[in-house]
Amino acid sequence: MGSSARKKKDKRKDFQKPKLKVGKTKPKADNFTDTSFKARSIVVNQQSLTTVAPSSSSQFAHYLSLASSSKSDSQRRDALSYLTTQLSSQPVNAPIPLPTAILLPKLLPLILDGSSSVRSQLLKFLRLLPAADVGDRAEQALLYTRAGMTHLAAEIRVDALAILEWLLEVAKEDIVICPGGWVKTLKSFMTMMGWATTSGTSKWTSASKASFGKAGKAFPRQLLVLAQFLKAGLVESGAEASLRLSVSSFPLVDVEKHMIPTRSNAFAHLNLFGSSRDEEGEMYIDREDRQRVFQKRFQAAVQVGMENARKEAGEAGRAAAVLNKVLVEGMADYSGGVDDTL
Amino acid sequence: MGKKRVGALEKVDADLSYTEDFLNQYGQYQSQRDIFLASPTTATSSGIISFRDLIDFVAHVADCFPEDTADFAEDLKTILTLHHAQLESELREKIVGSLVLLRRKDIIDSSNLLNSLFPILVATPSKTLRTLLFQKILSDLRTSNSKTINHRLNRTIQTALFNLLTSDRASPKGIWAVKITRELWKRQLWTDTKAVEIMKEASLADNEKVIGGGVRFFLGGDKEREELDDESSDDEGGIDVGKLKHQAGINKKSNKKKKHVEEAVKKVKKNEKKKNQPHPLNFSALHLLHDPQGFAETLFSKHLQNGKSKLNLEQKLLVLSLVSRLVGLHKLTVISLYSYFIKYLTPRQPSVTSFLACLAQATHNLVPPDALEPLVQKIANEFVSEASASEVASAGLNAIREICVRQPLAMNDTLLQDLVMYRKSKDKGVMMAAKGLLSLYREVGADLLKKRDRGKTATMGIKSGSIKERRFGEEEVGGIEGLELLEQWKADERKRKRVERGLPEEAGSDEDEEEDEAEEQAGWNNWDAESDASNDSGGWINVESDAEIEISDSEDEKPATKKAKLDTAAKSETDGEKEKADEVLEQKISKLATTKILTPADLAKLQELRLEASLNKAMGGNKKSQSQYLKELADRHADDPLTADQIEGFAKLRKSTKEEMIALAREGKGDRNEHKSTQAIRKSKKEAEGKSTTNKEKSRKKNFLMTLGKAKYKQKRSLTQTKRVLKGHIERSKRGGKRGNIGM
């Protein structure tokens, strides 16, 4: 009996309708075939769909952006070296692929770069830039250079000095004239060499105990660069002197001063549009102004520091002697005391 | 430069040996700042030392080198104000944090900081910066007000906020003024009219959010403040110094533990000091308003009557409830307000109960009844009918009652008699509401009711003429609550003293006066004493234990009134006498207050007597008398808003979900996590409370072996023995137990 009942049930099963329920998916039919399939797409990382190679100028721009914003040290260095070779391999009079006005703002932050190879490569590249273009951007360049000179890492300070040397070679006049170029740079020199004094009056004699003041070997070099800088600012340049001598057109006096100025932004010192500047940020166009400020704020500190360096003798002593010579030469014709601006 | 180094440098108190190092760092900061200012958008802080860290460092040590860092704060401020939109978020936060740090080190002052932060808070598009700034501004305002209220700073900030609101009424920036003011109001730092004035301007703004903020402040700001106050006073008393000291004596002694105990002692002392301080006078914002009439009028005409106003219903309701509260609280006259309600008084109107509550709130005894009568009529027509749902009817009745509590003259007799008929309704809510209306009019206007509805006291009152029709604008003659009790007490005292001295109870008038003077002198002498009464009654209050419970219902009273009617003629003379006596008493009472200055001792006694009387009343009858209820209503009306819940009344019970109803039923029954019988639960509860068991329970629980001996002996007893036992039992039960309850 049991078996027959089961058989009956089995038979009935074939003709039973599946129960449909609300909210449940419909049961699949017995003869259902799964026809779905999976596909995988392949992503090609770098693909170039152009038939021609990228132009050299676009490649130049690409490497420039790599140099300025890449995260890896080696990539930045390599990009810089590429730029350097591009620039050096160009024909002599051909214009550089991108103007200096674009190149400099992108590359100047690299002065503060952590990797020394990048910094040295940067210096190499900068030396290739046309000198005339740098002068107009001296202020910006000096901003980063000063940041480098007061940096906490000694290597960056040294390399920043090299940059300053380059700037002095290329745009001597602009460096000392541009806003903040004279006083602020001198101040960072003082900080770097540990000759700085507090603005507050203190009763204590401050023996220099700073942890990064005298950096051994770098000290003579700092003295030399300071000497160069002072020379640029204080000593009358040859051109100026020759100008003064050329009084050939006798009846006319100071003709040059009445002619259209050759410098760009000749009235920058009037500061017509910018925010007002304080004493440090001011432009010191005249040599006499520079002398006055130097005498007022820095000379004493420099004299003391220089004397100490001379007593050390050796390399530092020799450098100090050079500095001394520049100082004497620069301040020789300073009458002093005529403080008409304040 | 890690945090460690910064922390270490911070501890150095202006040690000059670090000067040069600091100058180096500062130089680096300056050059970085120059770079940043030259090109704020492109400057990256990806160098070895970021600009952020430099700022952090300089801010931490700035107090050691004040001359060198003189313009540091100014630099930060300019950076923040000029470039806050482009600054990278971390740097921005650091600059804000550094500025606050400089403020904490007292390098810049509070108003300087707030004046620089506040414009940025209003202007910045960044949400994170806004929250940060808001938090910093608030915390700075709190700290600078913590020791003493810094009035000058508060005034400048309040002016700034006020200007922000009034300069551009349509801008959403005003919300910050609202937020700051509300927060400071909550913390009781700003409690003056100026803050209220700011909120007033906010509620009259054009921006919906600002309006909402201002209006909400008036409706809920004070409650919030009270709640915070309660909270803070709650969590004060948690420290047990004795316990801590004991622990310190037992446990291992360490500096940390010692410090812990010291701190706790200091805290407790501070709390005690705070407790002893006089309670600060905190007027609610609504009371501090200047020119509430003008405010209510402009609010109403600008946001409600004005067709162009863009407020949605919810916001309109908020404004409406503020207007109505103002009208009710200050008894203002805004006649057009009442006709405004008309179109909203239909059961289909969304949140109509709120409208009804607002209407009731806006009613006071100086509203002309002509303005209210059509409204009451409309409510009655729309809401109260046999056909309407019971919730609707009860809401309507409740609303009418609330209106009539405040202005009884708004009702006419036919309507009232109609409405009172609903007390026979089968629905509890409707029935209660109608009864409420009935009992209200028994007090305030019994002549409008049908004779049989008036009740005993009202009928007698009308007969004797002591209940008179109240005219519009009539005010009750005021008095000092409980003054008659004081008078009574004084007379009693005097009698007692005279009895002690052996004199007759009554005294001549001149003697009386002498005594009075002497007493008064004594009263003035102990000015400082909290209460001179405390020495004779010792702070105890007499509570009468056997006061009768009087249950009075309208049905019960009917025969009494009939009786009264029968012998009114006989009684009329005695009534007249009584009245006379009452008048005399009244005069006397008024004399006490007008002829003498109450001494502090008198006032203390008065307070005590009042308390006693109220306690007696509460113990005396379990049913609240109607006048008390009315008084309660009036008290509630004075400062608290009327809510929609109160209008809904019992209908709310019906509306609640099953869970809520279960929770309501469960309330106070203890937790029923085990499945036990109710009796078992009660028993265990009784046991837990340490209460004794009944004799029955004791005998049930008695050990079986202990009962065995008695049971055996019982069978062998002789008849006389049995008799003696039974007699003894009867006697004991008469006496009330073995020891009897005579002595107890």
mmCIF file of N, CA, C and O in Angstrom, chain B residues 17 19 47 51 467 575 635:
data_model
loop_
_atom_site.group_PDB
_atom_site.id
_atom_site.type_symbol
_atom_site.label_atom_id
_atom_site.label_comp_id
_atom_site.label_asym_id
_atom_site.label_seq_id
_atom_site.Cartn_x
_atom_site.Cartn_y
_atom_site.Cartn_z
ATOM 1 N N SER B 17 68.793 81.849 26.234
ATOM 2 C CA SER B 17 69.766 81.063 25.493
ATOM 3 C C SER B 17 69.157 80.493 24.215
ATOM 4 O O SER B 17 69.868 80.071 23.319
ATOM 5 N N THR B 19 67.272 82.297 22.252
ATOM 6 C CA THR B 19 66.854 83.403 21.407
ATOM 7 C C THR B 19 67.263 83.221 19.959
ATOM 8 O O THR B 19 66.465 83.396 19.042
ATOM 9 N N GLY B 47 57.350 71.274 1.604
ATOM 10 C CA GLY B 47 58.769 71.262 1.951
ATOM 11 C C GLY B 47 59.042 70.382 3.157
ATOM 12 O O GLY B 47 58.155 69.707 3.653
ATOM 13 N N PHE B 51 54.805 75.265 6.418
ATOM 14 C CA PHE B 51 54.443 76.573 6.938
ATOM 15 C C PHE B 51 53.589 76.422 8.200
ATOM 16 O O PHE B 51 53.730 77.149 9.178
ATOM 17 N N ILE B 467 -21.856 87.116 44.476
ATOM 18 C CA ILE B 467 -21.343 86.913 43.125
ATOM 19 C C ILE B 467 -22.003 87.942 42.225
ATOM 20 O O ILE B 467 -23.219 87.987 42.105
ATOM 21 N N ASP B 575 -27.709 86.259 57.133
ATOM 22 C CA ASP B 575 -26.774 86.462 56.030
ATOM 23 C C ASP B 575 -26.233 87.872 56.020
ATOM 24 O O ASP B 575 -25.027 88.101 55.860
ATOM 25 N N ASP B 635 -1.879 80.940 36.722
ATOM 26 C CA ASP B 635 -0.433 80.881 36.902
ATOM 27 C C ASP B 635 0.243 80.359 35.663
ATOM 28 O O ASP B 635 1.255 80.870 35.216
#
